[in-house]
PDB file of C-alpha atoms in Angstrom:
ATOM      1  CA  MET A  28      40.222 -64.308-168.076  1.00 44.00           C
ATOM      2  CA  ARG A  29      39.707 -61.843-164.713  1.00 43.00           C
ATOM      3  CA  PRO A  30      43.740 -60.939-164.090  1.00 48.00           C
ATOM      4  CA  PRO A  31      45.387 -62.091-160.762  1.00 47.00           C
ATOM      5  CA  LEU A  32      44.821 -60.027-157.258  1.00 44.00           C
ATOM      6  CA  SER A  33      47.991 -58.162-156.399  1.00 44.00           C
ATOM      7  CA  LEU A  34      48.569 -58.696-152.729  1.00 42.00           C
ATOM      8  CA  GLY A  35      47.394 -55.605-151.680  1.00 45.00           C
ATOM      9  CA  ARG A  36      44.081 -56.207-153.690  1.00 45.00           C
ATOM     10  CA  TRP A  37      43.713 -59.236-152.012  1.00 41.00           C
ATOM     11  CA  GLN A  38      43.496 -57.997-148.429  1.00 43.00           C
ATOM     12  CA  ALA A  39      41.194 -55.974-149.188  1.00 42.00           C
ATOM     13  CA  VAL A  40      38.931 -58.643-150.453  1.00 37.00           C
ATOM     14  CA  LEU A  41      39.370 -60.536-147.496  1.00 37.00           C
ATOM     15  CA  SER A  42      38.465 -57.078-145.403  1.00 40.00           C
ATOM     16  CA  ARG A  43      35.155 -56.836-146.738  1.00 39.00           C
ATOM     17  CA  THR A  44      34.846 -60.781-146.556  1.00 36.00           C
ATOM     18  CA  TYR A  45      35.414 -60.207-142.680  1.00 37.00           C
ATOM     19  CA  GLY A  46      34.854 -56.810-141.527  1.00 39.00           C
ATOM     20  CA  PRO A  47      37.248 -54.263-140.519  1.00 39.00           C
ATOM     21  CA  ARG A  48      40.750 -55.478-139.070  1.00 38.00           C
ATOM     22  CA  PRO A  49      42.519 -53.614-136.325  1.00 36.00           C
ATOM     23  CA  SER A  50      45.972 -52.141-138.404  1.00 33.00           C
ATOM     24  CA  ALA A  51      48.279 -54.717-135.548  1.00 35.00           C
ATOM     25  CA  GLY A  52      48.101 -57.906-133.937  1.00 37.00           C
ATOM     26  CA  TYR A  53      45.713 -60.797-133.642  1.00 37.00           C
ATOM     27  CA  ARG A  54      42.782 -61.367-131.425  1.00 37.00           C
ATOM     28  CA  TRP A  55      41.388 -64.479-130.020  1.00 36.00           C
ATOM     29  CA  VAL A  56      38.002 -64.654-131.112  1.00 37.00           C
ATOM     30  CA  SER A  57      35.280 -66.614-128.460  1.00 34.00           C
ATOM     31  CA  GLY A  58      33.214 -69.156-130.074  1.00 38.00           C
ATOM     32  CA  ALA A  59      35.168 -69.406-133.169  1.00 40.00           C
ATOM     33  CA  GLN A  60      36.865 -72.662-131.969  1.00 43.00           C
ATOM     34  CA  GLY A  61      40.540 -71.120-131.470  1.00 44.00           C
ATOM     35  CA  TYR A  62      40.513 -69.154-135.189  1.00 43.00           C
ATOM     36  CA  VAL A  63      43.083 -65.849-134.689  1.00 45.00           C
ATOM     37  CA  ARG A  64      42.148 -63.235-136.688  1.00 42.00           C
ATOM     38  CA  ASN A  65      43.026 -59.636-137.616  1.00 43.00           C
ATOM     39  CA  PRO A  66      46.804 -60.113-139.025  1.00 43.00           C
ATOM     40  CA  PRO A  67      49.236 -56.708-139.457  1.00 39.00           C
ATOM     41  CA  VAL A  68      48.813 -55.232-143.116  1.00 34.00           C
ATOM     42  CA  GLY A  69      51.156 -57.784-145.271  1.00 37.00           C
ATOM     43  CA  ALA A  70      50.237 -60.459-143.635  1.00 42.00           C
ATOM     44  CA  CYS A  71      47.792 -62.071-146.063  1.00 49.00           C
ATOM     45  CA  ASP A  72      44.943 -61.985-143.564  1.00 61.00           C
ATOM     46  CA  LEU A  73      46.245 -65.648-143.319  1.00 72.00           C
ATOM     47  CA  GLN A  74      44.346 -67.132-140.278  1.00 63.00           C
ATOM     48  CA  GLY A  75      45.371 -69.593-137.974  1.00 77.00           C
ATOM     49  CA  GLU A  76      43.957 -71.902-135.260  1.00 82.00           C
ATOM     50  CA  LEU A  77      46.378 -72.078-131.924  1.00 84.00           C
ATOM     51  CA  ASP A  78      47.322 -76.281-130.835  1.00 79.00           C
ATOM     52  CA  ARG A  79      48.138 -76.952-127.297  1.00 71.00           C
ATOM     53  CA  PHE A  80      51.726 -76.857-128.231  1.00 73.00           C
ATOM     54  CA  GLY A  81      51.538 -73.556-129.182  1.00 79.00           C
ATOM     55  CA  GLY A  82      51.682 -73.875-133.099  1.00 88.00           C
ATOM     56  CA  ILE A  83      49.812 -71.988-135.621  1.00 90.00           C
ATOM     57  CA  SER A  84      47.921 -74.509-137.331  1.00 91.00           C
ATOM     58  CA  VAL A  85      46.795 -72.669-141.245  1.00 91.00           C
ATOM     59  CA  ARG A  86      44.085 -74.351-143.538  1.00 90.00           C
ATOM     60  CA  LEU A  87      44.418 -72.776-147.437  1.00 90.00           C
ATOM     61  CA  ALA A  88      41.266 -74.490-148.178  1.00 88.00           C
ATOM     62  CA  ARG A  89      39.411 -71.707-145.072  1.00 84.00           C
ATOM     63  CA  LEU A  90      40.313 -68.693-147.546  1.00 80.00           C
ATOM     64  CA  ASP A  91      38.680 -66.920-150.108  1.00 73.00           C
ATOM     65  CA  ALA A  92      40.507 -65.412-153.248  1.00 70.00           C
ATOM     66  CA  LEU A  93      43.068 -68.093-153.217  1.00 74.00           C
ATOM     67  CA  ASP A  94      42.418 -69.325-157.178  1.00 74.00           C
ATOM     68  CA  ARG A  95      43.511 -65.660-157.931  1.00 75.00           C
ATOM     69  CA  LEU A  96      46.014 -65.281-156.147  1.00 80.00           C
ATOM     70  CA  ASP A  97      49.550 -65.350-157.926  1.00 85.00           C
ATOM     71  CA  ALA A  98      52.910 -67.319-155.404  1.00 89.00           C
ATOM     72  CA  ALA A  99      54.982 -64.543-155.478  1.00 89.00           C
ATOM     73  CA  ALA A 100      52.067 -62.127-153.136  1.00 87.00           C
ATOM     74  CA  PHE A 101      51.490 -65.533-151.747  1.00 89.00           C
ATOM     75  CA  GLN A 102      54.870 -66.016-150.413  1.00 91.00           C
ATOM     76  CA  LYS A 103      55.667 -62.397-149.143  1.00 89.00           C
ATOM     77  CA  GLY A 104      52.237 -62.923-147.286  1.00 87.00           C
ATOM     78  CA  LEU A 105      53.783 -65.896-145.976  1.00 90.00           C
ATOM     79  CA  GLN A 106      56.581 -63.955-144.950  1.00 91.00           C
ATOM     80  CA  ALA A 107      54.612 -61.301-142.390  1.00 88.00           C
ATOM     81  CA  ALA A 108      52.744 -63.884-141.082  1.00 88.00           C
ATOM     82  CA  VAL A 109      55.626 -66.298-139.791  1.00 90.00           C
ATOM     83  CA  GLN A 110      57.716 -62.695-139.168  1.00 90.00           C
ATOM     84  CA  GLN A 111      54.344 -61.664-136.689  1.00 88.00           C
ATOM     85  CA  ARG A 112      53.790 -65.651-135.388  1.00 87.00           C
ATOM     86  CA  GLN A 113      57.656 -65.329-133.907  1.00 88.00           C
ATOM     87  CA  SER A 114      57.336 -61.803-132.667  1.00 90.00           C
ATOM     88  CA  GLU A 115      53.854 -63.623-130.316  1.00 89.00           C
ATOM     89  CA  GLY A 116      56.601 -66.088-129.648  1.00 89.00           C
ATOM     90  CA  ARG A 117      54.954 -69.437-131.156  1.00 90.00           C
ATOM     91  CA  THR A 118      56.765 -72.434-131.352  1.00 90.00           C
ATOM     92  CA  ALA A 119      55.331 -73.879-135.161  1.00 94.00           C
ATOM     93  CA  VAL A 120      53.499 -72.819-138.528  1.00 94.00           C
ATOM     94  CA  TRP A 121      51.791 -76.458-139.667  1.00 94.00           C
ATOM     95  CA  LEU A 122      50.383 -74.923-142.912  1.00 95.00           C
ATOM     96  CA  HIS A 123      47.705 -77.317-145.191  1.00 94.00           C
ATOM     97  CA  ILE A 124      47.903 -76.566-148.294  1.00 94.00           C
ATOM     98  CA  PRO A 125      44.725 -78.396-150.786  1.00 94.00           C
ATOM     99  CA  ILE A 126      46.029 -80.725-153.539  1.00 95.00           C
ATOM    100  CA  LEU A 127      44.630 -78.019-156.001  1.00 91.00           C
ATOM    101  CA  GLN A 128      46.432 -75.025-154.614  1.00 92.00           C
ATOM    102  CA  SER A 129      49.685 -76.822-154.918  1.00 94.00           C
ATOM    103  CA  ARG A 130      51.225 -73.928-156.321  1.00 93.00           C
ATOM    104  CA  PHE A 131      51.691 -72.390-153.037  1.00 95.00           C
ATOM    105  CA  ILE A 132      54.523 -75.349-151.892  1.00 96.00           C
ATOM    106  CA  ALA A 133      56.957 -73.902-154.028  1.00 96.00           C
ATOM    107  CA  PRO A 134      56.680 -70.127-152.389  1.00 95.00           C
ATOM    108  CA  ALA A 135      56.648 -71.997-148.607  1.00 96.00           C
ATOM    109  CA  ALA A 136      59.018 -74.629-148.585  1.00 97.00           C
ATOM    110  CA  SER A 137      61.759 -71.252-150.057  1.00 96.00           C
ATOM    111  CA  LEU A 138      60.955 -69.950-146.672  1.00 96.00           C
ATOM    112  CA  GLY A 139      61.610 -73.670-145.024  1.00 95.00           C
ATOM    113  CA  PHE A 140      58.382 -75.224-144.425  1.00 97.00           C
ATOM    114  CA  TYR A 141      59.106 -78.869-145.271  1.00 96.00           C
ATOM    115  CA  PHE A 142      56.894 -81.705-146.065  1.00 96.00           C
ATOM    116  CA  HIS A 143      55.510 -83.330-142.592  1.00 94.00           C
ATOM    117  CA  HIS A 144      52.869 -85.430-144.702  1.00 93.00           C
ATOM    118  CA  ALA A 145      50.371 -85.537-147.225  1.00 92.00           C
ATOM    119  CA  GLU A 146      46.866 -87.525-147.276  1.00 89.00           C
ATOM    120  CA  SER A 147      44.754 -88.104-150.447  1.00 91.00           C
ATOM    121  CA  ASP A 148      43.269 -84.307-151.230  1.00 94.00           C
ATOM    122  CA  SER A 149      46.068 -82.269-149.232  1.00 94.00           C
ATOM    123  CA  SER A 150      49.480 -81.999-147.840  1.00 96.00           C
ATOM    124  CA  THR A 151      51.096 -80.454-144.593  1.00 95.00           C
ATOM    125  CA  LEU A 152      54.369 -78.742-144.371  1.00 96.00           C
ATOM    126  CA  THR A 153      55.895 -77.489-141.560  1.00 95.00           C
ATOM    127  CA  LEU A 154      57.912 -74.926-139.933  1.00 95.00           C
ATOM    128  CA  TRP A 155      59.800 -75.227-137.316  1.00 95.00           C
ATOM    129  CA  LEU A 156      60.341 -71.155-134.831  1.00 92.00           C
ATOM    130  CA  GLY A 157      61.298 -72.719-131.764  1.00 89.00           C
ATOM    131  CA  GLU A 158      64.918 -72.749-130.381  1.00 88.00           C
ATOM    132  CA  GLY A 159      67.244 -75.435-131.341  1.00 91.00           C
ATOM    133  CA  PRO A 160      65.984 -78.383-132.970  1.00 91.00           C
ATOM    134  CA  SER A 161      62.369 -78.938-133.894  1.00 89.00           C
ATOM    135  CA  ARG A 162      60.565 -81.362-131.194  1.00 86.00           C
ATOM    136  CA  LEU A 163      57.131 -81.521-133.340  1.00 87.00           C
ATOM    137  CA  PRO A 164      56.332 -85.535-134.319  1.00 85.00           C
ATOM    138  CA  GLY A 165      56.553 -87.258-136.757  1.00 86.00           C
ATOM    139  CA  TYR A 166      53.755 -88.801-139.090  1.00 87.00           C
ATOM    140  CA  ALA A 167      52.505 -92.502-138.634  1.00 82.00           C
ATOM    141  CA  SER A 168      55.652 -94.482-139.296  1.00 83.00           C
ATOM    142  CA  HIS A 169      53.837 -97.832-139.003  1.00 87.00           C
ATOM    143  CA  GLN A 170      51.583 -99.498-140.988  1.00 90.00           C
ATOM    144  CA  VAL A 171      49.310-101.836-139.212  1.00 94.00           C
ATOM    145  CA  GLY A 172      48.000-104.848-140.641  1.00 95.00           C
ATOM    146  CA  VAL A 173      45.577-107.913-139.376  1.00 97.00           C
ATOM    147  CA  ALA A 174      45.173-111.189-140.090  1.00 98.00           C
ATOM    148  CA  GLY A 175      42.218-113.343-138.581  1.00 98.00           C
ATOM    149  CA  ALA A 176      43.393-117.482-137.746  1.00 98.00           C
ATOM    150  CA  VAL A 177      39.992-118.991-138.049  1.00 98.00           C
ATOM    151  CA  PHE A 178      39.604-122.163-135.762  1.00 98.00           C
ATOM    152  CA  ASP A 179      37.332-124.378-135.213  1.00 98.00           C
ATOM    153  CA  GLU A 180      37.368-126.241-131.814  1.00 97.00           C
ATOM    154  CA  SER A 181      34.783-129.155-133.112  1.00 96.00           C
ATOM    155  CA  THR A 182      36.641-130.143-135.763  1.00 97.00           C
ATOM    156  CA  ARG A 183      40.293-129.063-135.433  1.00 97.00           C
ATOM    157  CA  LYS A 184      40.383-127.556-138.703  1.00 98.00           C
ATOM    158  CA  ILE A 185      41.515-123.815-140.070  1.00 98.00           C
ATOM    159  CA  LEU A 186      40.926-121.736-142.924  1.00 98.00           C
ATOM    160  CA  VAL A 187      44.547-120.803-144.163  1.00 98.00           C
ATOM    161  CA  VAL A 188      44.900-119.372-148.191  1.00 97.00           C
ATOM    162  CA  GLN A 189      47.442-118.858-150.267  1.00 95.00           C
ATOM    163  CA  ASP A 190      47.936-116.068-152.328  1.00 90.00           C
ATOM    164  CA  ARG A 191      47.570-115.709-155.592  1.00 85.00           C
ATOM    165  CA  ASN A 192      50.993-113.615-157.633  1.00 73.00           C
ATOM    166  CA  LYS A 193      52.852-114.225-155.294  1.00 73.00           C
ATOM    167  CA  LEU A 194      56.455-116.221-155.656  1.00 64.00           C
ATOM    168  CA  LYS A 195      55.428-118.407-153.431  1.00 76.00           C
ATOM    169  CA  ASN A 196      52.268-120.289-153.168  1.00 81.00           C
ATOM    170  CA  MET A 197      52.761-120.991-149.066  1.00 93.00           C
ATOM    171  CA  TRP A 198      49.578-121.840-146.549  1.00 96.00           C
ATOM    172  CA  LYS A 199      49.329-118.413-144.237  1.00 96.00           C
ATOM    173  CA  PHE A 200      45.599-116.882-142.479  1.00 97.00           C
ATOM    174  CA  PRO A 201      43.696-114.539-144.621  1.00 97.00           C
ATOM    175  CA  GLY A 202      44.158-110.770-143.551  1.00 96.00           C
ATOM    176  CA  GLY A 203      44.869-107.221-144.939  1.00 94.00           C
ATOM    177  CA  LEU A 204      45.934-103.843-143.759  1.00 94.00           C
ATOM    178  CA  SER A 205      43.519-102.238-141.523  1.00 94.00           C
ATOM    179  CA  GLU A 206      41.301 -99.000-142.058  1.00 92.00           C
ATOM    180  CA  PRO A 207      41.493 -95.986-140.580  1.00 88.00           C
ATOM    181  CA  GLU A 208      40.061 -95.726-136.912  1.00 90.00           C
ATOM    182  CA  GLU A 209      38.946 -99.573-137.161  1.00 95.00           C
ATOM    183  CA  ASP A 210      39.426-101.800-134.773  1.00 95.00           C
ATOM    184  CA  ILE A 211      42.118-104.663-135.215  1.00 96.00           C
ATOM    185  CA  GLY A 212      39.091-107.066-133.966  1.00 96.00           C
ATOM    186  CA  ASP A 213      37.066-105.473-136.415  1.00 97.00           C
ATOM    187  CA  THR A 214      39.964-105.531-139.276  1.00 97.00           C
ATOM    188  CA  ALA A 215      40.779-109.420-139.097  1.00 98.00           C
ATOM    189  CA  VAL A 216      36.660-110.598-138.827  1.00 98.00           C
ATOM    190  CA  ARG A 217      36.446-108.022-142.500  1.00 98.00           C
ATOM    191  CA  GLU A 218      39.046-108.830-144.852  1.00 97.00           C
ATOM    192  CA  VAL A 219      38.360-113.005-143.785  1.00 98.00           C
ATOM    193  CA  PHE A 220      35.021-112.762-145.000  1.00 98.00           C
ATOM    194  CA  GLU A 221      36.200-110.386-147.683  1.00 97.00           C
ATOM    195  CA  GLU A 222      38.415-113.050-149.169  1.00 97.00           C
ATOM    196  CA  THR A 223      37.451-116.291-148.275  1.00 97.00           C
ATOM    197  CA  GLY A 224      33.037-115.988-147.416  1.00 97.00           C
ATOM    198  CA  ILE A 225      33.403-117.304-144.403  1.00 98.00           C
ATOM    199  CA  LYS A 226      31.776-115.763-140.820  1.00 98.00           C
ATOM    200  CA  SER A 227      33.438-115.223-138.274  1.00 98.00           C
ATOM    201  CA  GLU A 228      33.895-113.451-134.296  1.00 97.00           C
ATOM    202  CA  PHE A 229      36.639-112.459-132.733  1.00 97.00           C
ATOM    203  CA  ARG A 230      38.489-113.838-129.541  1.00 96.00           C
ATOM    204  CA  SER A 231      41.639-112.703-128.505  1.00 96.00           C
ATOM    205  CA  LEU A 232      44.372-111.388-130.140  1.00 96.00           C
ATOM    206  CA  LEU A 233      47.532-114.113-130.823  1.00 97.00           C
ATOM    207  CA  SER A 234      50.265-112.590-132.041  1.00 96.00           C
ATOM    208  CA  ILE A 235      51.645-109.069-132.927  1.00 95.00           C
ATOM    209  CA  ARG A 236      55.294-109.370-135.260  1.00 93.00           C
ATOM    210  CA  GLN A 237      56.993-105.987-135.696  1.00 90.00           C
ATOM    211  CA  GLN A 238      59.310-105.337-139.166  1.00 90.00           C
ATOM    212  CA  HIS A 239      61.135-101.631-139.597  1.00 89.00           C
ATOM    213  CA  THR A 240      61.805-101.227-143.376  1.00 86.00           C
ATOM    214  CA  ASN A 241      60.096-102.908-144.923  1.00 79.00           C
ATOM    215  CA  PRO A 242      59.718-103.224-147.846  1.00 80.00           C
ATOM    216  CA  GLY A 243      55.489-103.496-148.183  1.00 77.00           C
ATOM    217  CA  ALA A 244      55.301-100.386-146.828  1.00 78.00           C
ATOM    218  CA  PHE A 245      57.079 -97.790-148.228  1.00 78.00           C
ATOM    219  CA  GLY A 246      60.138 -98.557-146.314  1.00 81.00           C
ATOM    220  CA  LYS A 247      57.967 -97.720-143.068  1.00 84.00           C
ATOM    221  CA  SER A 248      57.469-100.332-140.410  1.00 88.00           C
ATOM    222  CA  ASP A 249      54.937-102.259-140.264  1.00 89.00           C
ATOM    223  CA  MET A 250      53.020-103.782-137.664  1.00 93.00           C
ATOM    224  CA  TYR A 251      51.438-107.316-138.356  1.00 95.00           C
ATOM    225  CA  ILE A 252      48.153-108.814-135.842  1.00 97.00           C
ATOM    226  CA  ILE A 253      46.939-112.387-136.015  1.00 97.00           C
ATOM    227  CA  CYS A 254      43.843-112.589-134.525  1.00 98.00           C
ATOM    228  CA  ARG A 255      42.140-115.014-132.916  1.00 98.00           C
ATOM    229  CA  LEU A 256      38.425-116.169-134.101  1.00 98.00           C
ATOM    230  CA  LYS A 257      35.258-118.393-134.483  1.00 98.00           C
ATOM    231  CA  PRO A 258      33.969-119.149-137.062  1.00 98.00           C
ATOM    232  CA  TYR A 259      30.184-118.838-137.369  1.00 97.00           C
ATOM    233  CA  SER A 260      29.836-119.976-141.547  1.00 97.00           C
ATOM    234  CA  PHE A 261      31.500-123.336-142.972  1.00 97.00           C
ATOM    235  CA  THR A 262      30.968-123.017-146.304  1.00 97.00           C
ATOM    236  CA  ILE A 263      34.035-121.573-148.765  1.00 97.00           C
ATOM    237  CA  ASN A 264      32.999-118.629-151.179  1.00 97.00           C
ATOM    238  CA  PHE A 265      37.029-117.623-151.696  1.00 96.00           C
ATOM    239  CA  CYS A 266      37.637-114.174-153.527  1.00 94.00           C
ATOM    240  CA  GLN A 267      39.010-115.153-157.335  1.00 92.00           C
ATOM    241  CA  HIS A 268      41.634-112.266-157.455  1.00 89.00           C
ATOM    242  CA  GLU A 269      43.386-112.214-154.316  1.00 90.00           C
ATOM    243  CA  CYS A 270      43.569-115.869-153.204  1.00 94.00           C
ATOM    244  CA  LEU A 271      44.484-119.158-155.768  1.00 93.00           C
ATOM    245  CA  ARG A 272      43.452-122.075-153.166  1.00 95.00           C
ATOM    246  CA  CYS A 273      41.887-121.803-149.931  1.00 97.00           C
ATOM    247  CA  GLU A 274      41.145-124.511-147.359  1.00 97.00           C
ATOM    248  CA  TRP A 275      40.104-125.957-143.784  1.00 98.00           C
ATOM    249  CA  MET A 276      43.345-127.799-142.792  1.00 98.00           C
ATOM    250  CA  ASP A 277      44.021-129.551-139.451  1.00 97.00           C
ATOM    251  CA  LEU A 278      45.526-127.657-137.620  1.00 97.00           C
ATOM    252  CA  ASN A 279      48.283-130.617-137.236  1.00 96.00           C
ATOM    253  CA  ASP A 280      48.920-130.183-140.366  1.00 96.00           C
ATOM    254  CA  LEU A 281      49.633-126.582-140.597  1.00 96.00           C
ATOM    255  CA  ALA A 282      51.401-126.671-137.308  1.00 95.00           C
ATOM    256  CA  LYS A 283      54.083-129.700-139.055  1.00 94.00           C
ATOM    257  CA  THR A 284      53.934-128.231-142.762  1.00 93.00           C
ATOM    258  CA  GLU A 285      56.866-126.951-144.623  1.00 91.00           C
ATOM    259  CA  ASN A 286      55.043-125.079-147.290  1.00 93.00           C
ATOM    260  CA  THR A 287      53.692-122.076-144.987  1.00 93.00           C
ATOM    261  CA  THR A 288      55.302-118.825-143.813  1.00 90.00           C
ATOM    262  CA  PRO A 289      57.492-119.001-140.940  1.00 92.00           C
ATOM    263  CA  ILE A 290      54.978-116.819-138.691  1.00 94.00           C
ATOM    264  CA  THR A 291      51.916-118.876-139.878  1.00 96.00           C
ATOM    265  CA  SER A 292      53.691-121.572-138.434  1.00 95.00           C
ATOM    266  CA  ARG A 293      54.531-120.358-135.145  1.00 95.00           C
ATOM    267  CA  VAL A 294      51.187-119.425-134.510  1.00 96.00           C
ATOM    268  CA  ALA A 295      49.876-122.516-135.519  1.00 96.00           C
ATOM    269  CA  ARG A 296      51.692-124.379-132.869  1.00 96.00           C
ATOM    270  CA  LEU A 297      50.462-121.501-130.151  1.00 96.00           C
ATOM    271  CA  LEU A 298      46.748-122.526-131.224  1.00 97.00           C
ATOM    272  CA  LEU A 299      47.694-125.836-131.021  1.00 96.00           C
ATOM    273  CA  TYR A 300      48.892-125.401-127.664  1.00 96.00           C
ATOM    274  CA  GLY A 301      46.585-124.054-126.649  1.00 96.00           C
ATOM    275  CA  TYR A 302      43.247-126.001-127.760  1.00 97.00           C
ATOM    276  CA  ARG A 303      45.174-128.708-125.962  1.00 96.00           C
ATOM    277  CA  GLU A 304      46.365-126.854-122.027  1.00 96.00           C
ATOM    278  CA  GLY A 305      43.548-123.924-122.798  1.00 95.00           C
ATOM    279  CA  PHE A 306      43.005-121.019-124.708  1.00 96.00           C
ATOM    280  CA  ASP A 307      43.556-119.106-121.320  1.00 94.00           C
ATOM    281  CA  LYS A 308      47.493-119.229-122.524  1.00 94.00           C
ATOM    282  CA  ILE A 309      47.539-117.963-125.511  1.00 95.00           C
ATOM    283  CA  ASP A 310      45.140-115.418-125.516  1.00 95.00           C
ATOM    284  CA  LEU A 311      45.331-111.480-124.971  1.00 94.00           C
ATOM    285  CA  THR A 312      41.821-110.172-124.342  1.00 90.00           C
ATOM    286  CA  VAL A 313      40.119-106.922-124.936  1.00 90.00           C
ATOM    287  CA  GLU A 314      38.652-104.608-122.993  1.00 89.00           C
ATOM    288  CA  GLU A 315      37.715-100.600-124.073  1.00 90.00           C
ATOM    289  CA  LEU A 316      38.312 -98.130-121.438  1.00 88.00           C
ATOM    290  CA  PRO A 317      37.875 -94.235-120.893  1.00 89.00           C
ATOM    291  CA  ALA A 318      41.144 -92.311-122.964  1.00 88.00           C
ATOM    292  CA  VAL A 319      42.573 -89.459-120.922  1.00 86.00           C
ATOM    293  CA  HIS A 320      40.519 -86.957-123.885  1.00 80.00           C
ATOM    294  CA  THR A 321      37.614 -86.620-122.831  1.00 78.00           C
ATOM    295  CA  GLY A 322      34.577 -89.059-124.819  1.00 86.00           C
ATOM    296  CA  LEU A 323      37.003 -90.647-126.322  1.00 90.00           C
ATOM    297  CA  PHE A 324      38.273 -94.216-125.744  1.00 91.00           C
ATOM    298  CA  TYR A 325      40.334 -97.084-126.317  1.00 89.00           C
ATOM    299  CA  LYS A 326      41.191-100.844-126.727  1.00 89.00           C
ATOM    300  CA  LEU A 327      43.079-102.281-124.238  1.00 92.00           C
ATOM    301  CA  TYR A 328      44.727-106.015-124.633  1.00 92.00           C
ATOM    302  CA  HIS A 329      46.087-108.614-122.295  1.00 92.00           C
ATOM    303  CA  LYS A 330      46.648-111.464-120.375  1.00 89.00           C
ATOM    304  CA  GLU A 331      42.613-112.181-118.591  1.00 86.00           C
ATOM    305  CA  LEU A 332      42.820-110.098-115.295  1.00 84.00           C
ATOM    306  CA  PRO A 333      40.732-111.798-112.265  1.00 83.00           C
ATOM    307  CA  GLU A 334      37.728-109.599-111.755  1.00 83.00           C
ATOM    308  CA  ASN A 335      39.198-108.964-108.246  1.00 83.00           C
ATOM    309  CA  TYR A 336      41.746-107.561-109.542  1.00 83.00           C
ATOM    310  CA  LYS A 337      40.498-105.254-111.687  1.00 78.00           C
ATOM    311  CA  THR A 338      38.418-103.982-108.876  1.00 80.00           C
ATOM    312  CA  MET A 339      40.992-104.322-105.773  1.00 82.00           C
ATOM    313  CA  LYS A 340      37.997-105.264-103.623  1.00 77.00           C
ATOM    314  CA  GLY A 341      39.891-107.746-101.165  1.00 74.00           C
ATOM    315  CA  ILE A 342      43.328-107.479-102.260  1.00 73.00           C
ATOM    316  CA  ASP A 343      45.418-106.124 -99.456  1.00 71.00           C
TER     317      ASP A 343
END
């Protein structure tokens, strides 16, 4: 087995990899997506990306020879790099560590780094370099669950399920957690089909529940959103692993039954009101609008806005 690289030998390897470097200071390399290179001697040649808040992101997965770098040499190099960042007036360092390089977490922690968040294959640590308490944003604090209230207006039937392996098997709307980058309506349609075999289409957003310190969300906050869906198939083929029962129930019966959750009962009554008085009275519709970030879009949910108010034509 080849011996671990010392700090000096590791710098030499990176120097041969990236070419000659000045003896001190970092320089901006145009066309390199903001990478900062050429650290001074002792800074471990740690590369970084400038962010728009004045911090630096260091991604160890992009460095060579880490598999043979020992923790002590890494700590010395990281300490030198942090000192260099402070002299440059940077406000923070974000350190992204692949799971297979987790041995570098303890050396970073000894220098004052804290966990910010973890993904399936990496962890991110932060060190605040600015004045006063850290102003770095926290990681995502909410999980988003979405349910679909599939209502057939022609029969006044609504699709409900009873979850398997629950202490109380109460009627509820099928649903589950939203996937990353998945729209709310798409989550509702997907979860309904996966649990019941019913195909449907998103129509509107009906309600949002916010709950903090939710045991089902690892003690974090939870957003639970219920959407109104229109069915396009009616033969139930429910998932035996997730559901104990599934059926089309009369909406009036669901609104009156005690064998349901409080939020299901409330939304059933909301639907009954919309069915009788007009869904425009309860629906939050969706529109896609351009975000302030170039090339990005977002979905905005609100009560229907008349077209003349959208354009402000003829409005004094």
